[in-house]
Coordinates of C-alpha atoms and ligand atoms in Angstrom, one line a residue:
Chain A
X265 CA 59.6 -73.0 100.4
X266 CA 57.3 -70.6 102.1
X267 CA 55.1 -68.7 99.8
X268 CA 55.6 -71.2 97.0
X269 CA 54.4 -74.1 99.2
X270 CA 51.1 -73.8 97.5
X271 CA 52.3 -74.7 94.5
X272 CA 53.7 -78.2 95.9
X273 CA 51.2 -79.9 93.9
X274 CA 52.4 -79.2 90.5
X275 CA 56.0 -79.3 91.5
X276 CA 55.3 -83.0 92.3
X277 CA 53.9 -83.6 89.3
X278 CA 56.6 -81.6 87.0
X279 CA 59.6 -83.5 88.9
X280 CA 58.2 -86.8 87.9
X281 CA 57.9 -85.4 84.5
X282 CA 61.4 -84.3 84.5
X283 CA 63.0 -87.9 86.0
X284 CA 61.2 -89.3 82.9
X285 CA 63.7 -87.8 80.4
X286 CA 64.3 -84.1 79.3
X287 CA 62.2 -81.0 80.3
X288 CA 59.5 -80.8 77.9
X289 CA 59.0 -77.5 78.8
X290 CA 62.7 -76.0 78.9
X291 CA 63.9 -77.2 75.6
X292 CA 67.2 -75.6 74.9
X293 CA 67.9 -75.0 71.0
X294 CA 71.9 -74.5 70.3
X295 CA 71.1 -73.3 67.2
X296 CA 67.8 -73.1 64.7
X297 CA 69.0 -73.5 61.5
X298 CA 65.7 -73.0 59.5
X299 CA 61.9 -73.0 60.1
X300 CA 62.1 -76.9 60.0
X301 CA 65.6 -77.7 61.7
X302 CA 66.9 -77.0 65.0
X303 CA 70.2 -78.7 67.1
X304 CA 69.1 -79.4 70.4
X305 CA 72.3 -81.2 72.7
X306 CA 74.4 -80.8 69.0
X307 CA 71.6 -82.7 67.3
X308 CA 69.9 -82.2 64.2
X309 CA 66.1 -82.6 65.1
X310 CA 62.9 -81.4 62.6
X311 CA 60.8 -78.8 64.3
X312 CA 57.4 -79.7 64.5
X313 CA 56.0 -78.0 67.2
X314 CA 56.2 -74.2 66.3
X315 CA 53.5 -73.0 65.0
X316 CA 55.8 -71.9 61.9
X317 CA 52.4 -72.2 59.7
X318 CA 54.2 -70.9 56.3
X319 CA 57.5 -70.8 57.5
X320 CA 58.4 -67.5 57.6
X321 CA 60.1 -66.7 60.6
X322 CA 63.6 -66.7 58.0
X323 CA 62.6 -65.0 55.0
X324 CA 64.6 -62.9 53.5
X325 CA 62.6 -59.9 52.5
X326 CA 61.1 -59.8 55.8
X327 CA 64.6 -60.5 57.2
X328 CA 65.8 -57.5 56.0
X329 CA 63.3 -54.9 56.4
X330 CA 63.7 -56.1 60.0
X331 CA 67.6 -55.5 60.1
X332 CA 67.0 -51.9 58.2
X333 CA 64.4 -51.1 61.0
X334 CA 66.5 -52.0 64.1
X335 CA 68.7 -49.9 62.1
X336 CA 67.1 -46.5 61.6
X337 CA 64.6 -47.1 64.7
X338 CA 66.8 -48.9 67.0
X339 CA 65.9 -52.1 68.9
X340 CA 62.7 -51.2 71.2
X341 CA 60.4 -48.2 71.4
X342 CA 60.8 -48.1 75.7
X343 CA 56.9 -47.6 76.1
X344 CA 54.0 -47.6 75.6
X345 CA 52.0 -45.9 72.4
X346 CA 50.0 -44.0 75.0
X347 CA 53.2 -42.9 76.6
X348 CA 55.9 -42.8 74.3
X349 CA 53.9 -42.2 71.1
X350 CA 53.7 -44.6 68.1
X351 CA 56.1 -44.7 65.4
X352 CA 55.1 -45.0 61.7
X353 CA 55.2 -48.6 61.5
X354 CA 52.8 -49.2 63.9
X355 CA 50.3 -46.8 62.2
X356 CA 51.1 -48.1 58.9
X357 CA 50.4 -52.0 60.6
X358 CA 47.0 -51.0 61.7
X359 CA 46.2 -49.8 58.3
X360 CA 48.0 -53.2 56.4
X361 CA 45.7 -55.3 58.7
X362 CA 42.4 -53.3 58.5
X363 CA 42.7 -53.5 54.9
X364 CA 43.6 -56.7 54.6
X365 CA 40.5 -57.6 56.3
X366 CA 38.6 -55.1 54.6
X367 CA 37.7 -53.4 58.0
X368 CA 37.8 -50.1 59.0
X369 CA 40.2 -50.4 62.6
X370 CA 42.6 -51.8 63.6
X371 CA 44.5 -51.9 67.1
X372 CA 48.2 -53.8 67.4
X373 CA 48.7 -55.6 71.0
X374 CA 52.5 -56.6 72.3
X375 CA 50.9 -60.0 72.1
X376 CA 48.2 -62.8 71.0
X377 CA 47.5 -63.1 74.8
X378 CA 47.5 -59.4 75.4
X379 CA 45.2 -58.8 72.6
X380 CA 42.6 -60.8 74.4
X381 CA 42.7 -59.4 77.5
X382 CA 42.7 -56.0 76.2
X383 CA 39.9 -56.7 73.8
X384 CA 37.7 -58.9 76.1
X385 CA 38.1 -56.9 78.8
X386 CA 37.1 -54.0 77.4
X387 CA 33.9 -54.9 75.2
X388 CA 31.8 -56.7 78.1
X389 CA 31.6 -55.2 81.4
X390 CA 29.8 -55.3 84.6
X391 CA 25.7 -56.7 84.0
X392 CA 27.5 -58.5 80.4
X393 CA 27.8 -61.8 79.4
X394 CA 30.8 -63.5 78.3
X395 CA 29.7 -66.7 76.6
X396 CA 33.2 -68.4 75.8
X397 CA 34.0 -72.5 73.9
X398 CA 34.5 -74.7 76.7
X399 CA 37.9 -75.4 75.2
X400 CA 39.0 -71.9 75.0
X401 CA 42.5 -71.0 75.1
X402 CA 43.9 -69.5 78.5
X403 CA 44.0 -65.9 77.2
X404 CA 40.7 -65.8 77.0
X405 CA 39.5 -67.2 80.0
X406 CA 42.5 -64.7 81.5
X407 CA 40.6 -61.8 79.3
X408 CA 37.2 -62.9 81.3
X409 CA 38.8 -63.0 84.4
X410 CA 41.0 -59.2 83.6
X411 CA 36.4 -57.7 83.0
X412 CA 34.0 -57.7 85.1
X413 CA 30.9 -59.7 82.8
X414 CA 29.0 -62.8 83.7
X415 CA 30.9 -65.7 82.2
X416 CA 29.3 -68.7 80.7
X417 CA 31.0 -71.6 79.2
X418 CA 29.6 -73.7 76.2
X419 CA 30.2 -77.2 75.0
X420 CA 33.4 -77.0 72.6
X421 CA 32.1 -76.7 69.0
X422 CA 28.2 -77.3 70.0
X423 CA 26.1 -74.7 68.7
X424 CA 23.2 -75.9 70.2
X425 CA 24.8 -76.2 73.6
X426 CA 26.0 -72.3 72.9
X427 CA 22.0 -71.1 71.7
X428 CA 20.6 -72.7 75.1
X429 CA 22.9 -71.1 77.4
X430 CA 22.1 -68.1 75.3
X431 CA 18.3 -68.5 75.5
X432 CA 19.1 -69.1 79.6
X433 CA 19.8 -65.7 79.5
X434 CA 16.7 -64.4 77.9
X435 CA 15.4 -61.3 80.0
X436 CA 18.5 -60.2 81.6
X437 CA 19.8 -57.4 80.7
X438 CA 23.2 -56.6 79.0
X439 CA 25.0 -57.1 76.3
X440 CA 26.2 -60.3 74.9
X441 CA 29.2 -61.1 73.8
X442 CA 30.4 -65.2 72.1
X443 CA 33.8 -66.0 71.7
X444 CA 35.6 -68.3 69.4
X445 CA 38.7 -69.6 67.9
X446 CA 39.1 -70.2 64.6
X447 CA 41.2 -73.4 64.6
X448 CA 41.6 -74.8 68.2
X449 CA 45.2 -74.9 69.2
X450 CA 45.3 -78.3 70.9
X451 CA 43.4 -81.2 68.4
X452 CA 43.6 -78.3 65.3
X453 CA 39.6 -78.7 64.8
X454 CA 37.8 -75.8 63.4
X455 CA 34.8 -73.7 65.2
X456 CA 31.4 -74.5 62.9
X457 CA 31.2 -70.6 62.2
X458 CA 28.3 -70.9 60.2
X459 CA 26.1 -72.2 62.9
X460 CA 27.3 -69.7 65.6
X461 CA 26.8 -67.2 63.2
X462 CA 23.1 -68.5 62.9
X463 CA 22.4 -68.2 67.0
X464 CA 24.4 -65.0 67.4
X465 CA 21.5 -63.6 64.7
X466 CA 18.7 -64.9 66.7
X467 CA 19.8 -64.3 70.3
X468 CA 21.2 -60.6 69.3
X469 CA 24.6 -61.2 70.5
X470 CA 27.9 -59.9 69.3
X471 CA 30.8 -62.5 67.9
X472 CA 34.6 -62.4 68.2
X473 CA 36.5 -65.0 66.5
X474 CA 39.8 -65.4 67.7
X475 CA 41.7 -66.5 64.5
X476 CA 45.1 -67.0 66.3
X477 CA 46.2 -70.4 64.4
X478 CA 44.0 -69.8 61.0
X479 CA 44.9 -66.4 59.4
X480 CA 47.3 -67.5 57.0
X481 CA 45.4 -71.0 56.9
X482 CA 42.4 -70.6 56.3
X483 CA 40.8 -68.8 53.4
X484 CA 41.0 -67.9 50.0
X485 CA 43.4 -65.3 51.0
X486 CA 44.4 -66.4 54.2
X487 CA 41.9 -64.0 56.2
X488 CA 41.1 -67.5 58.1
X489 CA 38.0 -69.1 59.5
X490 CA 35.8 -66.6 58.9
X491 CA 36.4 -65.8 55.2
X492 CA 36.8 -69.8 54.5
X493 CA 33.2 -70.1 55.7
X494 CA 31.8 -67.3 54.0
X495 CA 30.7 -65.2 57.2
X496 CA 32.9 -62.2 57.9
X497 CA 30.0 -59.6 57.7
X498 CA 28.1 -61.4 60.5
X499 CA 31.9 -61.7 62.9
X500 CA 32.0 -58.1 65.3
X501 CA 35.6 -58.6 66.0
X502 CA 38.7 -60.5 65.0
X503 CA 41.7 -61.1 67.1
X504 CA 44.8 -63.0 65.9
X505 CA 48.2 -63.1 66.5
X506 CA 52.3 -62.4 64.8
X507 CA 53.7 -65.1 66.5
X508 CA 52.5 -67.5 64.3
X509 CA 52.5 -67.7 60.3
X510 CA 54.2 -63.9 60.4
X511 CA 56.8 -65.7 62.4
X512 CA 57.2 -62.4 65.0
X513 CA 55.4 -61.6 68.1
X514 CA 52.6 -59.5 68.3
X515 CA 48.8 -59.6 68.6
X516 CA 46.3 -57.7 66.8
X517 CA 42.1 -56.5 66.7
X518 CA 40.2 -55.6 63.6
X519 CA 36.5 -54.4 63.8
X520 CA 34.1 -52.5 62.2
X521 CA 32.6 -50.6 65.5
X522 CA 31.9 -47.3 65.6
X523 CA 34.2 -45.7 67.8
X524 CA 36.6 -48.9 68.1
X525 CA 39.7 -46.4 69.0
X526 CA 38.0 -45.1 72.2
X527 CA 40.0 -49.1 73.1
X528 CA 42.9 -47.3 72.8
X529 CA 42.4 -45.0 76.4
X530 CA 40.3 -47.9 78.3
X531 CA 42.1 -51.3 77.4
X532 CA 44.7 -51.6 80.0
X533 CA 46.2 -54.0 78.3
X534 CA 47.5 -52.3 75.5
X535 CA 47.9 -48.9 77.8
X536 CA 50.5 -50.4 79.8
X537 CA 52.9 -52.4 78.4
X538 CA 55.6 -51.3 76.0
X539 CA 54.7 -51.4 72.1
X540 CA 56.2 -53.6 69.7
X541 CA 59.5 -53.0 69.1
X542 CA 60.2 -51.3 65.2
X543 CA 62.1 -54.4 63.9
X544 CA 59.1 -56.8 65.0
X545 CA 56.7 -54.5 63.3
X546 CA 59.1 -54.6 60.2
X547 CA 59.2 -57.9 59.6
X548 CA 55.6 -58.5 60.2
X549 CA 54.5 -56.2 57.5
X550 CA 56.5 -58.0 55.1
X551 CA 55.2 -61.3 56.0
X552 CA 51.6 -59.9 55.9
X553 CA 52.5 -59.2 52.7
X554 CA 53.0 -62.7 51.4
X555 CA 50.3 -63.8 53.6
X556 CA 48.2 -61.5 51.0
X557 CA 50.1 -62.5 48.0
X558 CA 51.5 -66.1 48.2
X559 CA 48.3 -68.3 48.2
X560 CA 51.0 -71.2 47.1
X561 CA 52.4 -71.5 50.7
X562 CA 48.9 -72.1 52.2
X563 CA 48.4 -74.9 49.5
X564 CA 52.0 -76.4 50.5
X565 CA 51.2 -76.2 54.3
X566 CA 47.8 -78.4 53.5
X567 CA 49.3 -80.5 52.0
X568 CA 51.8 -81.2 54.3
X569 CA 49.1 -81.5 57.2
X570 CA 47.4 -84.3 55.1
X571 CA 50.6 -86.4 54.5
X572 CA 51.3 -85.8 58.3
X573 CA 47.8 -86.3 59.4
X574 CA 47.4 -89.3 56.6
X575 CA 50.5 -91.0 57.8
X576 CA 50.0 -91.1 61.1
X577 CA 46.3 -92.9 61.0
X578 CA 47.6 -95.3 58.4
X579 CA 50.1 -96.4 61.4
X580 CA 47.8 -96.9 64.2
X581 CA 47.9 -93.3 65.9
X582 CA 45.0 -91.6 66.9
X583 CA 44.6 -88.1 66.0
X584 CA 41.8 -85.4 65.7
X585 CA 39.3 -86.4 62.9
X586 CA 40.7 -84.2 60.2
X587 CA 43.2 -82.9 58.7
X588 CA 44.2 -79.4 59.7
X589 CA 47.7 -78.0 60.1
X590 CA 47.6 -78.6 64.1
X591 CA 48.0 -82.6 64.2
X592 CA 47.6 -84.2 67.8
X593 CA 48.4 -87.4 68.6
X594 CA 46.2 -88.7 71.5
X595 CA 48.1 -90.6 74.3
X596 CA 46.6 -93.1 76.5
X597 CA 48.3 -91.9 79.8
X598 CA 51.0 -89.6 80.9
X599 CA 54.3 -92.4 81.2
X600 CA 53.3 -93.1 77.7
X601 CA 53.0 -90.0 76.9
X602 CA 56.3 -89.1 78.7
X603 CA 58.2 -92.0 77.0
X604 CA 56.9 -91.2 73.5
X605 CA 57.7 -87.5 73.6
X606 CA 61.6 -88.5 74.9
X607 CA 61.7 -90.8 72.3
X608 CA 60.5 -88.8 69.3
X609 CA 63.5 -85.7 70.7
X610 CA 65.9 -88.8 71.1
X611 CA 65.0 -90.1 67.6
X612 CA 65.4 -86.5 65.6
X613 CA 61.5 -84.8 66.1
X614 CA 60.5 -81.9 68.2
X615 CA 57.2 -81.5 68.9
X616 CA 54.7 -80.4 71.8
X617 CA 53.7 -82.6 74.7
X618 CA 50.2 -80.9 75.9
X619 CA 49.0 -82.0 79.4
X620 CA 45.5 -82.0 80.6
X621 CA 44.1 -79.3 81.9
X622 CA 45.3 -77.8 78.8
X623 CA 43.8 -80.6 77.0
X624 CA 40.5 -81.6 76.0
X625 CA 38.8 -84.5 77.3
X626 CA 41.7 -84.7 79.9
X627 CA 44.0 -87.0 77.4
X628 CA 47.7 -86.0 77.1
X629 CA 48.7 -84.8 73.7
X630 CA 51.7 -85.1 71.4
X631 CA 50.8 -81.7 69.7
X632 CA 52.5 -81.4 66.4
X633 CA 52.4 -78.4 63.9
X634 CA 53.4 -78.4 60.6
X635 CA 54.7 -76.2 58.2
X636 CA 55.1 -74.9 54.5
X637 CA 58.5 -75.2 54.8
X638 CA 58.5 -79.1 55.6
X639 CA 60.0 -81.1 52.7
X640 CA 57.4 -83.9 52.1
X641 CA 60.8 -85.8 52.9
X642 CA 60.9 -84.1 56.1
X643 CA 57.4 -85.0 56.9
X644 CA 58.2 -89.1 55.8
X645 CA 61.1 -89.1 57.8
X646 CA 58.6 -87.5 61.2
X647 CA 56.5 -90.7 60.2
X648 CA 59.4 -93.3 59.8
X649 CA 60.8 -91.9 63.7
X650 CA 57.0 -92.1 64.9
X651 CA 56.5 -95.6 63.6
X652 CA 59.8 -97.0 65.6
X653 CA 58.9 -95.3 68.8
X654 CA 55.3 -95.7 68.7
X655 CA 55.9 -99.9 68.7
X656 CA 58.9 -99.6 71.1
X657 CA 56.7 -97.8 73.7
X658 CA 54.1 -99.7 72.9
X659 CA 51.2 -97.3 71.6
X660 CA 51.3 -99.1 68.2
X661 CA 51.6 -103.1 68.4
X662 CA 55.3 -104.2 67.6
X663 CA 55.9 -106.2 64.7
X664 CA 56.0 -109.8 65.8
X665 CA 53.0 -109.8 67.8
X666 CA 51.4 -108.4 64.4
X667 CA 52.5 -111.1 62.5
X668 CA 51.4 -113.1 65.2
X669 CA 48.3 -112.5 65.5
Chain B
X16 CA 12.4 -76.9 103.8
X17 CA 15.8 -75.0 102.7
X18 CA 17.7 -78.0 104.3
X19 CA 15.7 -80.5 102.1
X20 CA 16.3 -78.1 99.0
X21 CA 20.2 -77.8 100.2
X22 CA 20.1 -81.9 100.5
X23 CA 18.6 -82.1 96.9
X24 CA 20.7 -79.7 95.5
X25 CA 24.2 -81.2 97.5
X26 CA 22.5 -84.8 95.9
X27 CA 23.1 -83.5 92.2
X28 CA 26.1 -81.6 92.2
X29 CA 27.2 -85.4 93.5
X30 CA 25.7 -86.7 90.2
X31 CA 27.5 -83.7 88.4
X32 CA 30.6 -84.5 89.6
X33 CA 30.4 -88.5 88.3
X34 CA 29.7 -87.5 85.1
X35 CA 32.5 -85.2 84.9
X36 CA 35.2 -87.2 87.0
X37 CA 33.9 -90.4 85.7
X38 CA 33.9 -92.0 88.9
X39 CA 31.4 -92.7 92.2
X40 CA 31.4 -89.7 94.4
X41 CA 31.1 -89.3 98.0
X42 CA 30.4 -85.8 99.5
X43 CA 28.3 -83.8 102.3
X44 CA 27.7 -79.9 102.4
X45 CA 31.6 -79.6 104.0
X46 CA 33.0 -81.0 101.4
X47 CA 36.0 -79.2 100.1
X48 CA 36.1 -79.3 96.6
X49 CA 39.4 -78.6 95.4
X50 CA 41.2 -80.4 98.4
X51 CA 38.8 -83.6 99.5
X52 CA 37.2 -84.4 95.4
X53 CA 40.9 -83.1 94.2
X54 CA 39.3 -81.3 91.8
X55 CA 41.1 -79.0 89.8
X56 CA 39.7 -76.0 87.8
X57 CA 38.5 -77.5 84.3
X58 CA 36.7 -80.0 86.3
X59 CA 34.9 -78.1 88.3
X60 CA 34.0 -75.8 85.3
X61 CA 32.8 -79.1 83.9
X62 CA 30.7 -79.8 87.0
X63 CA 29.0 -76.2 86.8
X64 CA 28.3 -76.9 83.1
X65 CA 26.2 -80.6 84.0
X66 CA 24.7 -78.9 86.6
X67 CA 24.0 -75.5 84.7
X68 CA 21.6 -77.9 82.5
X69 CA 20.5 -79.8 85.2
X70 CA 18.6 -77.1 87.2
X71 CA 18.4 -75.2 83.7
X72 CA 20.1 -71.9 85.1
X73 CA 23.2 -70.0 84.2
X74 CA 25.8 -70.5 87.2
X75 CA 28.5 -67.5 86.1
X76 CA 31.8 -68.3 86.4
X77 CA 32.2 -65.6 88.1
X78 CA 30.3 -66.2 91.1
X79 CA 32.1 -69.5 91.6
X80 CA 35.6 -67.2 93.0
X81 CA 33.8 -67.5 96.6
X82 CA 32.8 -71.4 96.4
X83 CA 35.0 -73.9 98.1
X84 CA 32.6 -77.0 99.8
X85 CA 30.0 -78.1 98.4
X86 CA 27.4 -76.4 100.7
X87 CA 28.9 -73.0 98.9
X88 CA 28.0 -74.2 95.4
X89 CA 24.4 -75.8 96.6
X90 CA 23.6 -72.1 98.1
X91 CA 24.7 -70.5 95.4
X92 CA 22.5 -72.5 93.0
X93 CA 19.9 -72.4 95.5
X94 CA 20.4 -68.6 95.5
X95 CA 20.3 -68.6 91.8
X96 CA 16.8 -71.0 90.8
X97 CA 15.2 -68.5 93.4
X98 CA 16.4 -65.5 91.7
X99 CA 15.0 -66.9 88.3
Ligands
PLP759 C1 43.9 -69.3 70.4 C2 45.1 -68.5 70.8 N1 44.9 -67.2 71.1 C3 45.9 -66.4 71.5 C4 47.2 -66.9 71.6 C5 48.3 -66.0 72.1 O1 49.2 -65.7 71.1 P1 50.5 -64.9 71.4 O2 51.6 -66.0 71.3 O3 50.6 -63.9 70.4 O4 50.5 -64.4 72.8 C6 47.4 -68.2 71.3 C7 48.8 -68.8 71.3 O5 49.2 -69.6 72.0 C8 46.3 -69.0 70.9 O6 46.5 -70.4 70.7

């Protein structure tokens, strides 16, 4: 064992996750026939747990343009921008996503995660304050830990919690700096913008939303959170990511600060670590494209989440409050959790099983995504397979002892 | 006096700690924090939140890299209300 004997703790706990049934965290796909369909052990199961928002990862267009780029540009760029220079594509990216925002910069990461430790790193340093949601995602508490500012965490969602640890602060010196998500990746509930944008005002801080899971969501035109509640004048920086409704990889910063590019020669970051590679950056445009243009597949995913998120209260589950196209089913322990999440892959649905401390409120979650792409048939059948293993394992009562009691 | 301070201070972080863990707590200034409360990281950013409004002070995350007992996180909040 040696060095790894400090981990023994969490190899305990993921071997008694494994006895329980497959790995839920080395799912192997034979094959993924759509954005909805996959054949895991030669079996046809509905893919609900990929983040697939508009289902674009196998459209055509952006297809394509990806197969002519790996053609003319080959398959990876070997480098850094810094280092091995940036090709057209990724200039012509920045410029697609500062204009779709309707900002003046914007800088392309390798990933979501990188683009918050490049970003957050680099904006508060030393005698700063980092004033991060409780329920942030790990990037950016790995972004806080990658700086050197004071980090203070806030109740999830509270605005009032967030404008006293604010006012805590009162006489120190440094800049401030509150960060966001947009839509929260684990119960899908959404950051009240409006409010934070109301205490960054008063306390003089600066405000990065982190729109990972709502640009292509959220919004009129799919800008997310921010433009859905009407404040992207008062948000400093937006960070989001490819690897979810533009179906790539790839994360990304827009802003309006005066000398934003001077990120480009401090963020480490994005300095060392190869760029994306031309055919990623291909396909991405495209789909940024119909992100822009194709408000009908935002309209199609919502409506999908409320026929999931409907269903699924109507049986007995528990879920987050609203519907949103992140749908977690609360579990009431971790067997139970185990069981439910073997039985949903056995019974034809793949979804997430989130543990705690990934979790809030320390509850394991059946984390399920949907997409444009589901057929509302799709989504009936998720229910029908939910509904049988939810009274065999006992989370919903079974059928006799309803009609007994 | 600093001992009766330390005692008060080692008294809340207790009360911090039920809150958060949801369950009676038993500890003294040696207290380890990850390996005797088998705490893990959330919870003890939890605890520094409850006690961040107890003693109304900001306890940056930060600073907790060199806590491990309890008598580390009572001096450092000890450290920090006489700093404020
Ligand atoms: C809120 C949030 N930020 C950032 C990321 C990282 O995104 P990426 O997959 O591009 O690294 C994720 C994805 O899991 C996320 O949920």
């Amino acid at each position: 064992m040696g060095l790894l004997q400090k981990h023994l703790g969490q190899l305990e706990a993921y071997s008694g996750i494994r006895r329980a049934g497959a790995d839920p965290f080395q799912v192997a796909f034979d094959a993924v026939l759509s954005p909805t369909e996959g054949l895991i052990n030669g079996k046809r199961v509905i893919l609900l747990g990929t983040n697939n928002y508009l289902g674009l990862t196998f459209d055509q267009e952006s297809v394509e343009a990806s197969v002519e780029a790996v053609r003319r540009w080959g398959t990876g760029t070997t480098g850094s921008r810094i280092a091995n220079g940036s090709y057209g594509a990724h200039t012509q990216l920045e410029q697609s996503l500062a204009s779709f925002y309707g900002r003046k910069h914007a800088m392309v990461f390798t990933t979501g995660y990188q683009a918050n430790l490049g970003v957050l790193s680099a904006l508060v340093g030393r005698g700063d304050h980092l004033i991060l949601d409780a329920d942030s995602h790990a990037s950016i508490y790995d972004g806080a830990r990658l700086g050197h500012a004071e980090v203070i965490r806030f109740r999830h969602n509270d605005p009032e919690d967030l404008y006293k640890r604010l006012r805590r602060l009162e006489g120190q010196p440094g800049d401030r700096l509150i960060v966001v998500e947009g839509i929260y990746s684990m119960m899908g509930d959404v950051a009240p913008l409006r409010e934070m944008v109301e205490v960054k005002k008063e306390t003089g801080a600066y405000l990065l939303v982190d729109e990972a899971h709502s640009m292509g969501v959220l919004g009129e035109k799919g800008r997310g959170l921010a433009e859905a509640a009407g404040v992207e004048e008062d948000v400093d920086f937006i960070v989001g990511t490819f690897s979810k409704s533009l179906g790539a990889i790839g994360g990304f910063c827009v802003s309006d600060a005066d000398d934003f590019d001077i990120l480009r020669v401090v963020s480490r970051p994005y300095m060392f670590t190869a760029s994306l590679p031309p055919a990623v950056v291909a396909s991405t445009l495209k789909s940024l494209e119909k992100v822009e243009a194709d408000g009908a597949l935002r309209a199609q995913l919502m409506a999908n989440a409320e026929r999931l998120h409907a269903g699924l209260n109507a049986l007995g589950f528990t879920t987050g409050p609203k519907a949103s196209p992140i749908v977690a089913v609360v579990m009431p322990d971790l067997p139970t959790a185990l069981s439910m999440w073997n039985g949903l892959l056995a019974g034809g649905v793949y979804l997430n099983l989130a543990l705690p401390p990934a979790t809030p409120n320390n509850r394991p979650l059946l984390r399920s995504s949907v997409s444009a792409a589901h057929t509302p048939e799709q989504i009936d059948e998720v229910l029908a397979i939910f509904e049988w293993v939810g009274r065999e394992f006992g989370v919903l009562p079974s059928l006799d002892q309803r009609a007994a009691g | 006096m600093g001992e009766v301070v330390a005692d008060l201070t080692v008294r809340e972080i207790a009360r911090a700690a039920e809150t958060v863990l949801g369950q009676p707590v038993v500890l003294t200034p040696a207290t380890d924090i990850a390996r005797d409360l088998a705490v893990d990281s959330l919870a003890l950013m939890n605890i520094v939140m409850e006690l961040e409004d107890k003693f109304d002070l900001s306890i940056p995350l930060d600073r907790m890299a060199l806590v491990q007992t309890v008598g580390d996180l009572a001096s450092l909040i000890d450290e920090l209300r006489t700093k404020a």
